[in-house]
mmCIF file with all atom_site columns, C-alpha atoms in Angstrom:
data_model
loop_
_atom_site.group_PDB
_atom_site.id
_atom_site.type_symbol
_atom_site.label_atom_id
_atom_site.label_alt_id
_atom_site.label_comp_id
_atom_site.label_asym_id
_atom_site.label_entity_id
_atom_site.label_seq_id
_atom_site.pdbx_PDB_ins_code
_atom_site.Cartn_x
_atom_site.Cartn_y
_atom_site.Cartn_z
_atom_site.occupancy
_atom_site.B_iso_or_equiv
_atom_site.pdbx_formal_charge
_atom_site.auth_seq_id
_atom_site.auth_comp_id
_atom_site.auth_asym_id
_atom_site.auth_atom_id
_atom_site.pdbx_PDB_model_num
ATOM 1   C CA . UNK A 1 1   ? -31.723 -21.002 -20.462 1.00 33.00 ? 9   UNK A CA 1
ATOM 2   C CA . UNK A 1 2   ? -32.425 -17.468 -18.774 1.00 41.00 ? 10  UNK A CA 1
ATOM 3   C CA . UNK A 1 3   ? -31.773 -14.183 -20.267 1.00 45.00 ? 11  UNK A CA 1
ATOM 4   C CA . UNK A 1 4   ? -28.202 -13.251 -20.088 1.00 46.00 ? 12  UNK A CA 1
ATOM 5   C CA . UNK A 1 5   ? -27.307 -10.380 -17.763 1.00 54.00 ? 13  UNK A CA 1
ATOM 6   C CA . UNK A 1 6   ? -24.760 -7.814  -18.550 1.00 83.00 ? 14  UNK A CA 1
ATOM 7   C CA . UNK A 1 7   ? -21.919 -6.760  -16.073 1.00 88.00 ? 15  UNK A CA 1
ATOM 8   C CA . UNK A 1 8   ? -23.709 -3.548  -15.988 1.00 88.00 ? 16  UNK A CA 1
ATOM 9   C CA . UNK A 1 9   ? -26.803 -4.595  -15.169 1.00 88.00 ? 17  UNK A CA 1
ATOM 10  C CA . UNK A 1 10  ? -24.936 -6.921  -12.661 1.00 89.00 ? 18  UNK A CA 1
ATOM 11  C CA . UNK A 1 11  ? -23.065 -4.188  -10.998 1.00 91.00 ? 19  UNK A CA 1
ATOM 12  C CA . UNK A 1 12  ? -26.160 -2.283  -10.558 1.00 88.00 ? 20  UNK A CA 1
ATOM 13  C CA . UNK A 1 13  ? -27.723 -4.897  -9.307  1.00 87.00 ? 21  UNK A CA 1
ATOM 14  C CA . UNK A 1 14  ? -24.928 -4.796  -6.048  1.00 87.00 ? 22  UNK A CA 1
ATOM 15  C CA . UNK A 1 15  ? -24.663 -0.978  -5.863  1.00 89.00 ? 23  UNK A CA 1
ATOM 16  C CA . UNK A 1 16  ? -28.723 -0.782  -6.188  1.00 85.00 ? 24  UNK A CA 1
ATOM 17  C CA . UNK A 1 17  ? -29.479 0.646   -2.384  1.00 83.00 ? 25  UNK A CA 1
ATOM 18  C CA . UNK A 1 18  ? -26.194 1.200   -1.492  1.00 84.00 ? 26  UNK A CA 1
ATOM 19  C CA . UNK A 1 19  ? -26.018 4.504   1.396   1.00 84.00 ? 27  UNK A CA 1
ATOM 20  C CA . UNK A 1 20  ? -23.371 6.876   -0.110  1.00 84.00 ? 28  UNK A CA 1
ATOM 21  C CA . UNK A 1 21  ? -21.699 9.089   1.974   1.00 82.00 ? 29  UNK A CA 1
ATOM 22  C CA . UNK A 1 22  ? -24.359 11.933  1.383   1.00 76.00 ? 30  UNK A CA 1
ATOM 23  C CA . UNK A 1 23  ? -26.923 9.482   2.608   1.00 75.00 ? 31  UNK A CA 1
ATOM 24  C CA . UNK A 1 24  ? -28.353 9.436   -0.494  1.00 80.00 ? 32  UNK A CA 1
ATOM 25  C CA . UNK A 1 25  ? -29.753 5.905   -1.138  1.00 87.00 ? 33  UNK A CA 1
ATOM 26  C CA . UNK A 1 26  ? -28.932 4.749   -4.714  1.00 88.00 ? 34  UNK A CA 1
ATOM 27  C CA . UNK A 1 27  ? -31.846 3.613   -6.550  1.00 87.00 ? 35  UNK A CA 1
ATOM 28  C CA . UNK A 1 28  ? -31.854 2.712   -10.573 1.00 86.00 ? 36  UNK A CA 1
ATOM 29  C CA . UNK A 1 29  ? -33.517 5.503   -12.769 1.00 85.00 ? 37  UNK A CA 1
ATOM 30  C CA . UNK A 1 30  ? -33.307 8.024   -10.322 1.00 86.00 ? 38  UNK A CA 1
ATOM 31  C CA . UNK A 1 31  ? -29.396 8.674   -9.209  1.00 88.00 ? 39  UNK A CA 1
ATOM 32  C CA . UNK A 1 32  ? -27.802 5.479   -10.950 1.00 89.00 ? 40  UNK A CA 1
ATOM 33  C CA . UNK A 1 33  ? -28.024 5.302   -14.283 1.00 89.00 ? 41  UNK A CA 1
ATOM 34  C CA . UNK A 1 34  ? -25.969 2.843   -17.111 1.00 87.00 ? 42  UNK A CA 1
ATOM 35  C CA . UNK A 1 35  ? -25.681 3.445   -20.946 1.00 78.00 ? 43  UNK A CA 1
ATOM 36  C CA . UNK A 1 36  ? -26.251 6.568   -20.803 1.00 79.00 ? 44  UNK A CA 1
ATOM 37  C CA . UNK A 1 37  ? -24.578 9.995   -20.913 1.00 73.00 ? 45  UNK A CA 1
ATOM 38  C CA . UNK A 1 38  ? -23.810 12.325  -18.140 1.00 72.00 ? 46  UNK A CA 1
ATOM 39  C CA . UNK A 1 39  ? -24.638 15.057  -20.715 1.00 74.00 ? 47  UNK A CA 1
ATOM 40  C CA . UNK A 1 40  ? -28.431 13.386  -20.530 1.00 75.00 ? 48  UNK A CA 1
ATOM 41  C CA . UNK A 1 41  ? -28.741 13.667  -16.941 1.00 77.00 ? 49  UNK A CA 1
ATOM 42  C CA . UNK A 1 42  ? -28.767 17.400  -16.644 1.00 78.00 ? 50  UNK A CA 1
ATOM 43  C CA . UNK A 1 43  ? -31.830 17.454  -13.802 1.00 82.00 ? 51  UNK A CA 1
ATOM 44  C CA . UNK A 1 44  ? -29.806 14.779  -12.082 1.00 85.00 ? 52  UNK A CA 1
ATOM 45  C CA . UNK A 1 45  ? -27.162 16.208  -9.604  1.00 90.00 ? 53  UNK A CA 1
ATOM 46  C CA . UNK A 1 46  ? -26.048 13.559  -7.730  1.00 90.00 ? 54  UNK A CA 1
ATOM 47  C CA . UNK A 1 47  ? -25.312 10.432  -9.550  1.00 91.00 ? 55  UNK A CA 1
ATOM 48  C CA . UNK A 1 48  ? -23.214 7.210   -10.025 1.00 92.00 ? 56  UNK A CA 1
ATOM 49  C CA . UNK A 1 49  ? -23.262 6.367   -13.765 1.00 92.00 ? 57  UNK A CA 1
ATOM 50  C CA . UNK A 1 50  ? -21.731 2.584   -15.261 1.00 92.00 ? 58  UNK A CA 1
ATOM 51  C CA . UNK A 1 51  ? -20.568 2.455   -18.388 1.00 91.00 ? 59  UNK A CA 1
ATOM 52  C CA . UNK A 1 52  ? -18.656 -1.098  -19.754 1.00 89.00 ? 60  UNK A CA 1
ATOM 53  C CA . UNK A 1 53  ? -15.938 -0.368  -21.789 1.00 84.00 ? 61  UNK A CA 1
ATOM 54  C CA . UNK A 1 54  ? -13.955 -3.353  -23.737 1.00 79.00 ? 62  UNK A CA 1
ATOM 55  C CA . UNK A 1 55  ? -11.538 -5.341  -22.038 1.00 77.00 ? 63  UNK A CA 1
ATOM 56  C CA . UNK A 1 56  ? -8.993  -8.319  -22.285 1.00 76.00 ? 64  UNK A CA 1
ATOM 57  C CA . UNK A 1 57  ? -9.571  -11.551 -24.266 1.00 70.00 ? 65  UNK A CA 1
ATOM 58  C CA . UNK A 1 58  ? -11.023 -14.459 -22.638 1.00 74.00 ? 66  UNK A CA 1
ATOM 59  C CA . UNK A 1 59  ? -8.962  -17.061 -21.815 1.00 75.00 ? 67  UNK A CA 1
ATOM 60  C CA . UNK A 1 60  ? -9.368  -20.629 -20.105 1.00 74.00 ? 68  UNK A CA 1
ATOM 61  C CA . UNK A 1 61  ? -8.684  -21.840 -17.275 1.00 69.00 ? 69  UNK A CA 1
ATOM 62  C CA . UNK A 1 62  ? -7.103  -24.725 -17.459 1.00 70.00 ? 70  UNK A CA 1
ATOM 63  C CA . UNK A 1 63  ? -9.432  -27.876 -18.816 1.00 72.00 ? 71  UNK A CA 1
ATOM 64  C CA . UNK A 1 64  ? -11.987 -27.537 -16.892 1.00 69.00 ? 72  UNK A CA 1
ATOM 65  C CA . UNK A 1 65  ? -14.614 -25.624 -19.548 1.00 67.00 ? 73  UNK A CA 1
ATOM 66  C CA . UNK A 1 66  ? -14.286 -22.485 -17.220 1.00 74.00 ? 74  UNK A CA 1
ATOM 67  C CA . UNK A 1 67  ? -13.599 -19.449 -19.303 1.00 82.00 ? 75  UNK A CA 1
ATOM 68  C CA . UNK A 1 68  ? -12.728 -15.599 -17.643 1.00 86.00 ? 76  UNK A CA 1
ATOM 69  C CA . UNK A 1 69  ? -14.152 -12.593 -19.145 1.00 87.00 ? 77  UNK A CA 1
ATOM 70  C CA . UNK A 1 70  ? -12.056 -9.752  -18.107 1.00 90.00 ? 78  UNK A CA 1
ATOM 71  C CA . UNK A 1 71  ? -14.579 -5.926  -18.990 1.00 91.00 ? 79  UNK A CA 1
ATOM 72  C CA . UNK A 1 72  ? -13.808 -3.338  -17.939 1.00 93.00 ? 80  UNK A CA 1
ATOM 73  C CA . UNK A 1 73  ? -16.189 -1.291  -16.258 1.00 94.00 ? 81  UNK A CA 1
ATOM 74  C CA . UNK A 1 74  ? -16.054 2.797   -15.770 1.00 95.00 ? 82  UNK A CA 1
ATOM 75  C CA . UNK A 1 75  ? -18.375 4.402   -12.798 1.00 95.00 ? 83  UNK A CA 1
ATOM 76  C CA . UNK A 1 76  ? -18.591 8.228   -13.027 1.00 95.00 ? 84  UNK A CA 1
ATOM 77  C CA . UNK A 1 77  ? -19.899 10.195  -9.665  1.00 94.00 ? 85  UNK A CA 1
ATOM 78  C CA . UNK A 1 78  ? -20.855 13.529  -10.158 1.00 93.00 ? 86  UNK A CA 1
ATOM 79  C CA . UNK A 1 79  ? -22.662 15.794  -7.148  1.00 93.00 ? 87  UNK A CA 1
ATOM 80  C CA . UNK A 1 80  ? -24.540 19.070  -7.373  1.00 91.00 ? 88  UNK A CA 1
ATOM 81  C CA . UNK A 1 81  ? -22.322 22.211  -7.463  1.00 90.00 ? 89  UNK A CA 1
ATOM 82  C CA . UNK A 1 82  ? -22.688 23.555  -4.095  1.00 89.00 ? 90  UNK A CA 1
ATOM 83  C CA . UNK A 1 83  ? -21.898 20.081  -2.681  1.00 89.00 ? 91  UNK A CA 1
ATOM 84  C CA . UNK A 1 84  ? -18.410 20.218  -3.590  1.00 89.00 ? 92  UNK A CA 1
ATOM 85  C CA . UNK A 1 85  ? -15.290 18.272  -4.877  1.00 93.00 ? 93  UNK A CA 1
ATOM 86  C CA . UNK A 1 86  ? -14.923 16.580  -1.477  1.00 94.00 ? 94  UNK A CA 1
ATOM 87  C CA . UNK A 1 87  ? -18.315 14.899  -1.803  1.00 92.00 ? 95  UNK A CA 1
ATOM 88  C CA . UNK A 1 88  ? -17.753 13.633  -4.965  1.00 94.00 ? 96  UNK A CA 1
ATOM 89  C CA . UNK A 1 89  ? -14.798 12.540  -3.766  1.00 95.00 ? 97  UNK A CA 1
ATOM 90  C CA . UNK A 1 90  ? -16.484 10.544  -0.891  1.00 93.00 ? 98  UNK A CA 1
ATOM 91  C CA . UNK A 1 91  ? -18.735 9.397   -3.183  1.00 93.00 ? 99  UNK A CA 1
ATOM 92  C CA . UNK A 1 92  ? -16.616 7.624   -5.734  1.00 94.00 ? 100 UNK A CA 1
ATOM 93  C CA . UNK A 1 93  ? -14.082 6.522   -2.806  1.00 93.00 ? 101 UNK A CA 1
ATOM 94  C CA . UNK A 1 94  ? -17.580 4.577   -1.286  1.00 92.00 ? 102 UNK A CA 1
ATOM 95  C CA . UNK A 1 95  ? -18.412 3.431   -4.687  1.00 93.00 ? 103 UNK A CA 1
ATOM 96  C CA . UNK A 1 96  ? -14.747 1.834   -5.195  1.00 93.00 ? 104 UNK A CA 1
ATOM 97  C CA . UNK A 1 97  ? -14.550 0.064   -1.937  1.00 91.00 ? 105 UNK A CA 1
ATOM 98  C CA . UNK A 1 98  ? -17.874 -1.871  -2.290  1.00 91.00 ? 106 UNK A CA 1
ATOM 99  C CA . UNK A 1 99  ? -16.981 -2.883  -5.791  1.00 92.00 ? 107 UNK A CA 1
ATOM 100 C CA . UNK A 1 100 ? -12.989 -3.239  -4.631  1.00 89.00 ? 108 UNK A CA 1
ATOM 101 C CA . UNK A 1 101 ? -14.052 -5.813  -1.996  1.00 87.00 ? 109 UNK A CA 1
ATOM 102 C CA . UNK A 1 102 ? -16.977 -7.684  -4.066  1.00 84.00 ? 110 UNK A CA 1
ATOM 103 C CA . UNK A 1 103 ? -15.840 -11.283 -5.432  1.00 80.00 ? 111 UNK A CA 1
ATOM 104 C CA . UNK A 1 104 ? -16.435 -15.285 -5.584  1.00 84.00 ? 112 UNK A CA 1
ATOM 105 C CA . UNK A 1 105 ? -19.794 -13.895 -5.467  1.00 85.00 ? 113 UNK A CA 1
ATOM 106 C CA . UNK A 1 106 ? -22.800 -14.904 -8.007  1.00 86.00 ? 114 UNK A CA 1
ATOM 107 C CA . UNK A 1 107 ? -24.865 -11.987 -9.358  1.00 87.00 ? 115 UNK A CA 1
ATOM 108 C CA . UNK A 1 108 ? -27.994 -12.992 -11.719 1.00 84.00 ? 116 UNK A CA 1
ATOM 109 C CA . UNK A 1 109 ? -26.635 -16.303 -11.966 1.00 84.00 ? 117 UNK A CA 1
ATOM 110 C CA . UNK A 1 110 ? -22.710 -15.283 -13.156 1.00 85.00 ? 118 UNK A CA 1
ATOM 111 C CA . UNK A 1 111 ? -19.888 -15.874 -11.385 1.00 86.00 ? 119 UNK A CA 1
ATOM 112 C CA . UNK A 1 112 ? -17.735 -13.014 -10.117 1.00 90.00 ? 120 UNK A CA 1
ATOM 113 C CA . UNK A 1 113 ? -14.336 -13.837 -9.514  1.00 90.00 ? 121 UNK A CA 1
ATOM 114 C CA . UNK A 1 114 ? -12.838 -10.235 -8.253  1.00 92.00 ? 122 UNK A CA 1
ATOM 115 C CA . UNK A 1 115 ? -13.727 -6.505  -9.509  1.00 94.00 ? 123 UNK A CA 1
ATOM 116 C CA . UNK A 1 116 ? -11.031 -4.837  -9.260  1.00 94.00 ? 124 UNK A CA 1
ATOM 117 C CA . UNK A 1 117 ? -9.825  -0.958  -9.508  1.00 94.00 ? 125 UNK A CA 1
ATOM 118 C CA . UNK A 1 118 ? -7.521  0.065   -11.969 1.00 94.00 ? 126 UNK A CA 1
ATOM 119 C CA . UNK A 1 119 ? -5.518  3.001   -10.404 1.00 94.00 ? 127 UNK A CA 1
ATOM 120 C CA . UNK A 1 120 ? -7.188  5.801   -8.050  1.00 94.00 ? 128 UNK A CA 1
ATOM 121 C CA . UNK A 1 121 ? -10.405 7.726   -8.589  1.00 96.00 ? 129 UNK A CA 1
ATOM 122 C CA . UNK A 1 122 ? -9.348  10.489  -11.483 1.00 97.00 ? 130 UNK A CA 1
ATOM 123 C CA . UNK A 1 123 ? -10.601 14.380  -10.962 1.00 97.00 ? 131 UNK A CA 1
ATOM 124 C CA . UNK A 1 124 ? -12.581 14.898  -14.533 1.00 96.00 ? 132 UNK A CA 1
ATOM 125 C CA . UNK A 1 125 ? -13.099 18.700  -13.372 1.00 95.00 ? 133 UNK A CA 1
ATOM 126 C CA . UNK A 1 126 ? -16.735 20.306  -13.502 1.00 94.00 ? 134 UNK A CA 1
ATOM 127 C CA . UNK A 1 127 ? -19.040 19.237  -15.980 1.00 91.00 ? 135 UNK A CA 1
ATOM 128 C CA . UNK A 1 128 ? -20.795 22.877  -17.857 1.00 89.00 ? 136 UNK A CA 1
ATOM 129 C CA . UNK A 1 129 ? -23.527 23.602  -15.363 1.00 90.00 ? 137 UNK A CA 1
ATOM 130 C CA . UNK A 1 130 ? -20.179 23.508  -12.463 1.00 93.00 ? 138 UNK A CA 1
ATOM 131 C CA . UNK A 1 131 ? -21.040 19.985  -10.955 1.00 93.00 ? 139 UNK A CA 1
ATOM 132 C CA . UNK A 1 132 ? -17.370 18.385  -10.001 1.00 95.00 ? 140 UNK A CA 1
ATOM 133 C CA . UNK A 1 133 ? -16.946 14.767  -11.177 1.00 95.00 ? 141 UNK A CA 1
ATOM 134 C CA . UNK A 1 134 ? -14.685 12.041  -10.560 1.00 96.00 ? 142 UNK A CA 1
ATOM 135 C CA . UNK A 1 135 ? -14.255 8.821   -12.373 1.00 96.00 ? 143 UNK A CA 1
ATOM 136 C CA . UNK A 1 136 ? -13.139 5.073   -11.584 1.00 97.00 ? 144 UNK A CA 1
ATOM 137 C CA . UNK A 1 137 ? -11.729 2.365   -13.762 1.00 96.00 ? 145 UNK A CA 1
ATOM 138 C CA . UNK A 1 138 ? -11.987 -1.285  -13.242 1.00 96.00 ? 146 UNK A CA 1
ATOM 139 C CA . UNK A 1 139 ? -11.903 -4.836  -14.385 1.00 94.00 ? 147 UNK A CA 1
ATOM 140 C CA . UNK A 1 140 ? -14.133 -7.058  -13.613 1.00 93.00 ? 148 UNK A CA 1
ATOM 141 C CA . UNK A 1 141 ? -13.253 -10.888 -13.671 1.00 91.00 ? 149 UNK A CA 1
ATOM 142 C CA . UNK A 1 142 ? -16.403 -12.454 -14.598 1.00 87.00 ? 150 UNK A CA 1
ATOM 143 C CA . UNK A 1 143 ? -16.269 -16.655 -15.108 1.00 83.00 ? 151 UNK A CA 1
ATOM 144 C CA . UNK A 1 144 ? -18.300 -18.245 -17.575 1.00 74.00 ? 152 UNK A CA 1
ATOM 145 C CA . UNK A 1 145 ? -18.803 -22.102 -18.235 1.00 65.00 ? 153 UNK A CA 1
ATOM 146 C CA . UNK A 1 146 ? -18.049 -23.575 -21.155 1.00 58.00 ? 154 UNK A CA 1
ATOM 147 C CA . UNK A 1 147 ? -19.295 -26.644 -22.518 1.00 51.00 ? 155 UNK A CA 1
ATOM 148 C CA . UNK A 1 148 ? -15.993 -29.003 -23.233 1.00 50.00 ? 156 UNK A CA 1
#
C-alpha cells in the first residue's frame, strides 16, 4: 500500500500552478505554503496558505464499505501592502472557485466527492507589517474504502 496523502497535501497538489489573478503562478515553497504560520512567512508577500482544521465524523455510506471523511480545510491569501484589499480579495475569490467547483475527482489516489465553501471569503484585516488578508472555510468530502 502507498503512503497516505493528506487533504492538504492533496489540495496543493490541485492549486499547485494555478494563475491567480495577479498572474502570479502558485508554486509550493515559494507562495503556497501548508502547516505553517503566516507569522513565519514574513519575506513572503503574496501567498495562499492551507491549513486542515477538524471536521465531522465519518460516517458510511450505506453497505457498500465506502466511508466519507468530512475536514475541513482553511486557505488564507494574504498580498503585499501596496497591492491592496481588492487583490487579496481577487485572490481568495480565484482560490474558492477552483476548489468550489473541484469534485468526483481522484487526487493521489483518494477520492474527492465535493469541496465545498463554508460561507464567503472573511476580511481578517492587515497582518503587523500592513499586508491585508482574507480567509476561506471549507469542507472537503473525501471517500475512503473500507474493507467490509
Amino acid at each position: 500500500m502507498g503512503e497516505v496523502m493528506t487533504v492538504l497535501e492533496d489540495v496543493v497538489s490541485i492549486l499547485n500552478g494555478f494563475v491567480l489573478p495577479s498572474t502570479t503562478t502558485l508554486v509550493t515553497g515559494t507562495n503556497l505554503f501548508y502547516e505553517t504560520s503566516p507569522d513565519d512567512l514574513t519575506d513572503h508577500d503574496e501567498i495562499v496558505m492551507l491549513a486542515e482544521e477538524s471536521g465531522e465524523s465519518d460516517y458510511a455510506l450505506g453497505n457498500n464499505g465506502v466511508v466519507i471523511e468530512k475536514p475541513r480545510l482553511h486557505v488564507l491569501c494574504r498580498v503585499a501592502s501596496d497591492s491592496g484589499i481588492l487583490a487579496c480579495r481577487h485572490n481568495i475569490e480565484a482560490v474558492r472557485r477552483t476548489l468550489s467547483v473541484f469534485g468526483s475527482s481522484i487526487v493521489n489516489g483518494t477520492t474527492y466527492l465535493a469541496i465545498m465553501e463554508e460561507g464567503t471569503p472573511e476580511y481578517q484585516g492587515p497582518d503587523s507589517s500592513n499586508r491585508p488578508i482574507f480567509t476561506q472555510e471549507f469542507v472537503v468530502w473525501k471517500g475512503l474504502e473500507v474493507s467490509v
